[in-house]
mmCIF file of C-alpha atoms in Angstrom:
data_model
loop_
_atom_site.group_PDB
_atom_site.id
_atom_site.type_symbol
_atom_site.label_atom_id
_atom_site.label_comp_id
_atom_site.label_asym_id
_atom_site.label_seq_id
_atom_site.Cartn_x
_atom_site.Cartn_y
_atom_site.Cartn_z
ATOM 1 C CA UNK B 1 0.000 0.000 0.000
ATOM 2 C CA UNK B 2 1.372 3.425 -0.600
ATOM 3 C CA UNK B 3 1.915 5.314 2.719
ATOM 4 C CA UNK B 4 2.506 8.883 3.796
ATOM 5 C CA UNK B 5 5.797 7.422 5.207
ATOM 6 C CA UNK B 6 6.653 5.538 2.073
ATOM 7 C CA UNK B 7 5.932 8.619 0.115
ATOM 8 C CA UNK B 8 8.060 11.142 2.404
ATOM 9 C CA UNK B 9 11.073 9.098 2.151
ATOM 10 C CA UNK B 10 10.813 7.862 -1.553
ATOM 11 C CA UNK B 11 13.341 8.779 -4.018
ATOM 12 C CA UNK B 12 10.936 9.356 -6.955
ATOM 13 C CA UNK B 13 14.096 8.164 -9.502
ATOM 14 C CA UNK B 14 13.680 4.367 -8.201
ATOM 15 C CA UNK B 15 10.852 4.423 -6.228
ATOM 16 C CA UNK B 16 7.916 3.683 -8.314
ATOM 17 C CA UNK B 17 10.126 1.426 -10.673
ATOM 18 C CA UNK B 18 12.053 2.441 -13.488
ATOM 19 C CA UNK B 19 11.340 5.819 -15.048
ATOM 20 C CA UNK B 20 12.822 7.559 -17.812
ATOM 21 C CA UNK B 21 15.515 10.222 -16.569
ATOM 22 C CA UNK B 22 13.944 12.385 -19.128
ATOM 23 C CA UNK B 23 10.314 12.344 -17.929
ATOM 24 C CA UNK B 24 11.287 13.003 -14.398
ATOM 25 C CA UNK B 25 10.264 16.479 -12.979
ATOM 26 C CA UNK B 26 13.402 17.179 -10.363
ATOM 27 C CA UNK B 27 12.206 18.267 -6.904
ATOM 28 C CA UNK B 28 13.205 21.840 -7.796
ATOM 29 C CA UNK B 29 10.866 21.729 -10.800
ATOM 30 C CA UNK B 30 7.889 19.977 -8.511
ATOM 31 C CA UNK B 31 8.232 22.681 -6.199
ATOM 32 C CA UNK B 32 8.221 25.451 -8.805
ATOM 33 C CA UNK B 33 4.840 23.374 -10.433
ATOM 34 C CA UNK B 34 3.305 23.564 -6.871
ATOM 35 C CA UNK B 35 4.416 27.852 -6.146
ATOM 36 C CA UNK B 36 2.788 28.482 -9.526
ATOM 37 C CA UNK B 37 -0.428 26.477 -8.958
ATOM 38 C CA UNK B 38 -1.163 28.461 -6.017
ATOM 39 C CA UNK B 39 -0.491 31.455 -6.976
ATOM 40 C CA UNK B 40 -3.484 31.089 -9.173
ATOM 41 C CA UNK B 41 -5.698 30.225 -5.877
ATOM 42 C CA UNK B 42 -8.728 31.680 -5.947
ATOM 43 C CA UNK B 43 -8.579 34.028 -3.454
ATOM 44 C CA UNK B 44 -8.534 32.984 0.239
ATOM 45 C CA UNK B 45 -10.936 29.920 -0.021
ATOM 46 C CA UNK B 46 -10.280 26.516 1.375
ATOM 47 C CA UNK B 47 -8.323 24.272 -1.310
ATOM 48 C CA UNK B 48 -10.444 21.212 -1.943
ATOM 49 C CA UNK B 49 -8.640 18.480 -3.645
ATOM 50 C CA UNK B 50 -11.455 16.355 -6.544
ATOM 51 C CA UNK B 51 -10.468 12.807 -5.814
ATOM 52 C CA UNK B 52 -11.358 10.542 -8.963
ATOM 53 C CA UNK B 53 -8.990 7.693 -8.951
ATOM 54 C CA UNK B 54 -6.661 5.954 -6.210
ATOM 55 C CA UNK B 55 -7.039 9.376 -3.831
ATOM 56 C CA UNK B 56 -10.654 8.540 -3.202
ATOM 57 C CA UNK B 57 -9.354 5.599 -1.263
ATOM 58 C CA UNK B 58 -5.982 5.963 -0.192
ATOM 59 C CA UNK B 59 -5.683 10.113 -0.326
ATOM 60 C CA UNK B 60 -2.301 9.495 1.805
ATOM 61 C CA UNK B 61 -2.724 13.494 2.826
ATOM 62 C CA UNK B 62 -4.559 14.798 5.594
ATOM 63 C CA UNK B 63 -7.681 16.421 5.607
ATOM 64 C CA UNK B 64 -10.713 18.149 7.543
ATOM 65 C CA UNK B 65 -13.730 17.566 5.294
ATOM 66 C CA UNK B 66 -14.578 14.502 2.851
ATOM 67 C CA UNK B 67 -17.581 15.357 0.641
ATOM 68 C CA UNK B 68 -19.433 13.368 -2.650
ATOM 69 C CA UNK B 69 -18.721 16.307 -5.751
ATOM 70 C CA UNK B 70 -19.047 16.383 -9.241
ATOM 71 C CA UNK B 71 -16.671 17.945 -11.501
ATOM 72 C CA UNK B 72 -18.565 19.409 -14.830
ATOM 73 C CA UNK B 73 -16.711 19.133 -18.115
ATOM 74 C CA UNK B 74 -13.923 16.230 -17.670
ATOM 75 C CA UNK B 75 -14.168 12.874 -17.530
ATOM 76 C CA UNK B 76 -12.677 9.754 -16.652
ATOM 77 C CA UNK B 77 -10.103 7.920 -19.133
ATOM 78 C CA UNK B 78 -7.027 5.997 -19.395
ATOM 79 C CA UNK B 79 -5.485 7.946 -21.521
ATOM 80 C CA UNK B 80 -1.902 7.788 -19.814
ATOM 81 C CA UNK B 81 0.748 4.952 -20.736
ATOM 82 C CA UNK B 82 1.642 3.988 -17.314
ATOM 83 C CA UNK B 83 5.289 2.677 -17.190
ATOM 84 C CA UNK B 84 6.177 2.538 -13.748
ATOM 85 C CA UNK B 85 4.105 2.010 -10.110
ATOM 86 C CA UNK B 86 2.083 -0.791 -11.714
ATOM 87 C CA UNK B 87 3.378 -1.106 -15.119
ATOM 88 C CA UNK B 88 7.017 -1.077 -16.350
ATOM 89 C CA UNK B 89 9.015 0.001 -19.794
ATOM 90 C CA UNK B 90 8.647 -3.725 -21.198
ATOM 91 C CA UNK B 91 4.932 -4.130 -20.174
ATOM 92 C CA UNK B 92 3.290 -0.661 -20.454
ATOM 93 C CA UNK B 93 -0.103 -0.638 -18.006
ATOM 94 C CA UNK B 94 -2.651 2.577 -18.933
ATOM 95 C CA UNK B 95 -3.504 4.814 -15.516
ATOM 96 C CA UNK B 96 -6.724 6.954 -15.058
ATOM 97 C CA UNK B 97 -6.378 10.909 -15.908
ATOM 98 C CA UNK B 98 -9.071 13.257 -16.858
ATOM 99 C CA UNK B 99 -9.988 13.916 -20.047
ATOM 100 C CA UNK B 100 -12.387 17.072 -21.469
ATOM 101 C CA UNK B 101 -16.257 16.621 -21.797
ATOM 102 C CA UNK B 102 -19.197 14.615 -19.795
ATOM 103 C CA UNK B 103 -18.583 15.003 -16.034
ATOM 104 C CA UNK B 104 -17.040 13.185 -12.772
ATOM 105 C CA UNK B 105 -18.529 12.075 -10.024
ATOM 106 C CA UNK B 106 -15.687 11.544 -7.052
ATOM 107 C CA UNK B 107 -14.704 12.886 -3.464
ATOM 108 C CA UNK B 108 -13.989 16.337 -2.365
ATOM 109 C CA UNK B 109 -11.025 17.048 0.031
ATOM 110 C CA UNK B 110 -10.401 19.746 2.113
ATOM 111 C CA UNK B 111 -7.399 20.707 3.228
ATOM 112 C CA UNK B 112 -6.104 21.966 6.981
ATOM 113 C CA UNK B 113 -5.108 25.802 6.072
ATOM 114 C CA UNK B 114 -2.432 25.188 8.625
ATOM 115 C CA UNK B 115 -0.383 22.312 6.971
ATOM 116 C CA UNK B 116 -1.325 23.462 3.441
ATOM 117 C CA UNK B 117 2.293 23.468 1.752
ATOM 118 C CA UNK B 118 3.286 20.615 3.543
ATOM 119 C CA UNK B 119 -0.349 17.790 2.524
ATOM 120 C CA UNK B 120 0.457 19.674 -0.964
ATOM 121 C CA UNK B 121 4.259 19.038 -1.449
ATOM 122 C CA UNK B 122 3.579 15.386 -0.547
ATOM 123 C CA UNK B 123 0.711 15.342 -3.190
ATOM 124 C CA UNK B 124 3.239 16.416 -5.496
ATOM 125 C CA UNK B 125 5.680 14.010 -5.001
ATOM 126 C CA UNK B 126 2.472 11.647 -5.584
ATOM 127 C CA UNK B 127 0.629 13.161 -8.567
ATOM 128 C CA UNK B 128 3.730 15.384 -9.946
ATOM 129 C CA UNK B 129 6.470 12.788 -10.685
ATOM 130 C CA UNK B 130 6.522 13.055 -14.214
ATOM 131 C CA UNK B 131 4.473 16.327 -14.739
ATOM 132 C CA UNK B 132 1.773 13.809 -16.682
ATOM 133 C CA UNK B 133 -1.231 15.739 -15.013
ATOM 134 C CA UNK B 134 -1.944 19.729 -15.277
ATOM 135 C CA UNK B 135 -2.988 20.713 -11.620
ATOM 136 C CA UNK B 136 -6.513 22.804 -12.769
ATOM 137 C CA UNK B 137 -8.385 25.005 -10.498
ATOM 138 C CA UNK B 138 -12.350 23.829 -11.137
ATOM 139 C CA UNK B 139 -15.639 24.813 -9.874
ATOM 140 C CA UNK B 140 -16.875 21.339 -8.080
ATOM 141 C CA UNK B 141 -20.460 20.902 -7.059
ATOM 142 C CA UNK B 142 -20.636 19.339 -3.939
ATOM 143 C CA UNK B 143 -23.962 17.032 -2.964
ATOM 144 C CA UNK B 144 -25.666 19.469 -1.137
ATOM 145 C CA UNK B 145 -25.286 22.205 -4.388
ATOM 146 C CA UNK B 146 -22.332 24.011 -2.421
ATOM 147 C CA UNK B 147 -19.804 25.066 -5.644
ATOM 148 C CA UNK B 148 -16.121 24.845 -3.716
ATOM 149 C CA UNK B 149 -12.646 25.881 -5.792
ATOM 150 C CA UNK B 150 -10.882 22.822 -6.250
ATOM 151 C CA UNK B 151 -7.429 21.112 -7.570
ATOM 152 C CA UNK B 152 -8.032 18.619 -10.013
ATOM 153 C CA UNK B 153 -5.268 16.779 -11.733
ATOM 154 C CA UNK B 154 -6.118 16.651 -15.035
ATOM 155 C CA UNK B 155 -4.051 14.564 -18.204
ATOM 156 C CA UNK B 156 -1.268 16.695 -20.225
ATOM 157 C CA UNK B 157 -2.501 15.980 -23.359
ATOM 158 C CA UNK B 158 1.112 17.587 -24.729
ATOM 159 C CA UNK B 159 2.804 14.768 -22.430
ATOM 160 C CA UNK B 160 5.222 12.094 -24.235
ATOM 161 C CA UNK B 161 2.861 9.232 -22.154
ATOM 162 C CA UNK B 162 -0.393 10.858 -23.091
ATOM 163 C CA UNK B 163 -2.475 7.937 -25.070
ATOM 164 C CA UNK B 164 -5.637 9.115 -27.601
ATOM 165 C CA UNK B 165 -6.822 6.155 -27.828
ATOM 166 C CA UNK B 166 -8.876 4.711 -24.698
ATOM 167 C CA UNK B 167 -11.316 2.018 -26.319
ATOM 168 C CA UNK B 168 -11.525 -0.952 -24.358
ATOM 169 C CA UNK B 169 -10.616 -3.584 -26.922
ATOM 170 C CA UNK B 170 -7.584 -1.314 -26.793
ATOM 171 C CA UNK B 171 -6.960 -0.782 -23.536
ATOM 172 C CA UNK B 172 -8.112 -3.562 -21.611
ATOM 173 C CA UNK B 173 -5.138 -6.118 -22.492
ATOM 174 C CA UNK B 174 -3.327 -3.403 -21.412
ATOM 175 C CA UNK B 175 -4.468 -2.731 -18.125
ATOM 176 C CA UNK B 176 -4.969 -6.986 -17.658
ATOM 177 C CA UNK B 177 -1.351 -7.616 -18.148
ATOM 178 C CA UNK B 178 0.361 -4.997 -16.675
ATOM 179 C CA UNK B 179 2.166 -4.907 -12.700
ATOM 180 C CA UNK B 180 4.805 -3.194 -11.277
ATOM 181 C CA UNK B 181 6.049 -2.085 -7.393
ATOM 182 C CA UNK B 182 2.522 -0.875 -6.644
ATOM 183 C CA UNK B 183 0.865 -3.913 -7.768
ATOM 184 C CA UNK B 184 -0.873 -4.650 -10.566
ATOM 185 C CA UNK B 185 -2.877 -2.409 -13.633
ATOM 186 C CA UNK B 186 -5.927 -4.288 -12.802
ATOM 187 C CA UNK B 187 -6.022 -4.273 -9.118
ATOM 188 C CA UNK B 188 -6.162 -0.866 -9.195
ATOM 189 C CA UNK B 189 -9.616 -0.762 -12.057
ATOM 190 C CA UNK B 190 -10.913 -3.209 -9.899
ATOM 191 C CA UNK B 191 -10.265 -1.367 -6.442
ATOM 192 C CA UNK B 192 -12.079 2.086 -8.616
ATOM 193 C CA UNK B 193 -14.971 0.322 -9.229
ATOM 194 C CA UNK B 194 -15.666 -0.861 -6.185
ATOM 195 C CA UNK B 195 -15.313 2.112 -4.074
ATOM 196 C CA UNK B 196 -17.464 4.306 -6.927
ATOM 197 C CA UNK B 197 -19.952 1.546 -5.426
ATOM 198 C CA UNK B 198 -19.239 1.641 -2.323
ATOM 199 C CA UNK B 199 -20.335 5.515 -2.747
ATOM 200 C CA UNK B 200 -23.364 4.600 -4.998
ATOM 201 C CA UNK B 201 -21.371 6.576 -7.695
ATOM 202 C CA UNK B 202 -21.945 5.090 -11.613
ATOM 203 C CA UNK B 203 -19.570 5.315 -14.531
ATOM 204 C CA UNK B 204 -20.509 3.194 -16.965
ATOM 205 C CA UNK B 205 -16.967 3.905 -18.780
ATOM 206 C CA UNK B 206 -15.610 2.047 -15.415
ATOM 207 C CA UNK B 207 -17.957 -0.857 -15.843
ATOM 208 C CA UNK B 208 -17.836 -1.850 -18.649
ATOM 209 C CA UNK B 209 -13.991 -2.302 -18.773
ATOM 210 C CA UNK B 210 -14.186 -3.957 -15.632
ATOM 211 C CA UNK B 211 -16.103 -6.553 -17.673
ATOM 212 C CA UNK B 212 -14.114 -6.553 -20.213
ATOM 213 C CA UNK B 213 -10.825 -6.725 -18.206
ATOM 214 C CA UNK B 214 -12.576 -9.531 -16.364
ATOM 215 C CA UNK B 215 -13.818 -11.335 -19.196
ATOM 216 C CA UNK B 216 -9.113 -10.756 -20.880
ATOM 217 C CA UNK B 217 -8.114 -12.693 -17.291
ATOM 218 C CA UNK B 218 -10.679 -15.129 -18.094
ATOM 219 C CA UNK B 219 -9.708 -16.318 -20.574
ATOM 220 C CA UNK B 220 -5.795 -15.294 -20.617
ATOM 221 C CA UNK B 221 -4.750 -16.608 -17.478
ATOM 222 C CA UNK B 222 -5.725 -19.694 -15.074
ATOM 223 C CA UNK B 223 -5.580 -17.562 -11.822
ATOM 224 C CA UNK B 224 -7.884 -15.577 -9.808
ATOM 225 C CA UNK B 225 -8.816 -12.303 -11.709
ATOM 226 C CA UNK B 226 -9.477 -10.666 -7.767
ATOM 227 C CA UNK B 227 -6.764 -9.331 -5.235
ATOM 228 C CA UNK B 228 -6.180 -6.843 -2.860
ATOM 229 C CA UNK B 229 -5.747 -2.977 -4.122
ATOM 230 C CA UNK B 230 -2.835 -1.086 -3.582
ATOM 231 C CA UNK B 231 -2.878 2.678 -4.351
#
């Protein structure tokens, strides 16, 4: 399972598994991604962080308020070629990002004002490793109809591992084969789609390559298709 503890004392180089020295943001350049991103906070507000993927159940990072949200205008895809955590260079995985139109449903994070830099520099060092995602400020919609300012990390589409093509008979042998450090591709689809239930959230997207993912172990391999989730 990735821990706060792991993540404070990984060295992001070896950490996750092998990563090209090219992709790699340095910790001078993470820090520089996370002084720009809030100096385009909207004004004095509490930062919410939209939780889509692995963060709605592991968010590692503390925080004083968990709320159901929807995010207008992105959606979920794998979209990014995922070479490292829980796929490798030889065996590429895909990983969730968000991608422009529909909507998300997820969780909405708030974050103690008092230990702001320091839950947000260890979010970095989670989300920022490669500088895959664009941190966005977004209007979510929490359940009760409150609109919060939020970070959402949304997919690069300019990045060298940005994928266009997410259709399942695409991606799913993909995500079915692939393991790394972290565990495997599929674990982690499987461990999304049950906590979206879990929350009585639906995305069909998610489903239906569950089932399809499912359906690739089936008849690929002569093991269980289950497991426990890392994040």
């Amino acid at each position: 399972m990735l821990t706060r503890d792991f993540l404070q004392k990984a060295d992001c180089k070896t950490a996750f598994g092998a990563i090209e020295e090219s992709l790699l943001l340095t910790p001078e350049q993470r820090a520089a991604s996370l002084d720009c991103t809030l100096s385009r906070r909207p004004g004095n507000r509490p930062v919410w962080i939209f939780g889509y993927g692995s963060l709605m159940w592991n968010p590692v990072f503390e925080s004083e308020e968990v709320r159901p949200a929807t995010l207008q205008g992105w959606h979920r895809a794998f979209c990014m070629r995922l070479t490292a955590g829980r796929g490798t260079l030889h065996q590429p995985g895909r990983m969730l990002a968000l991608k422009e139109g529909g909507q998300t449903t997820g969780l909405a994070f708030r974050l103690p004002e008092a230990k702001l830099r320091e839950e947000l520099e260890l979010l970095w060092k989670r989300e920022m490793v490669t500088g895959c995602y664009l941190p966005t400020w977004c209007d979510l919609r929490l359940a009760d109809g409150e609109v919060v300012s939020a970070l959402a990390f949304v997919m690069n589409p300019q990045h060298p591992l940005f994928e266009e093509d997410t259709s399942h008979q695409v991606i799913a042998p993909l995500i079915a084969s692939a393991s790394g450090p972290l565990g495997t591709n599929a674990q982690y689809l499987f461990a999304l789609d049950n906590e979206l239930k879990n929350h009585g959230m639906q995305d069909d997207c998610i489903g239906d390559l569950v089932s399809y993912v499912r359906q690739w172990l089936q008849q690929n391999t002569a093991g269980p298709i289950g497991g426990e989730a890392t994040a």
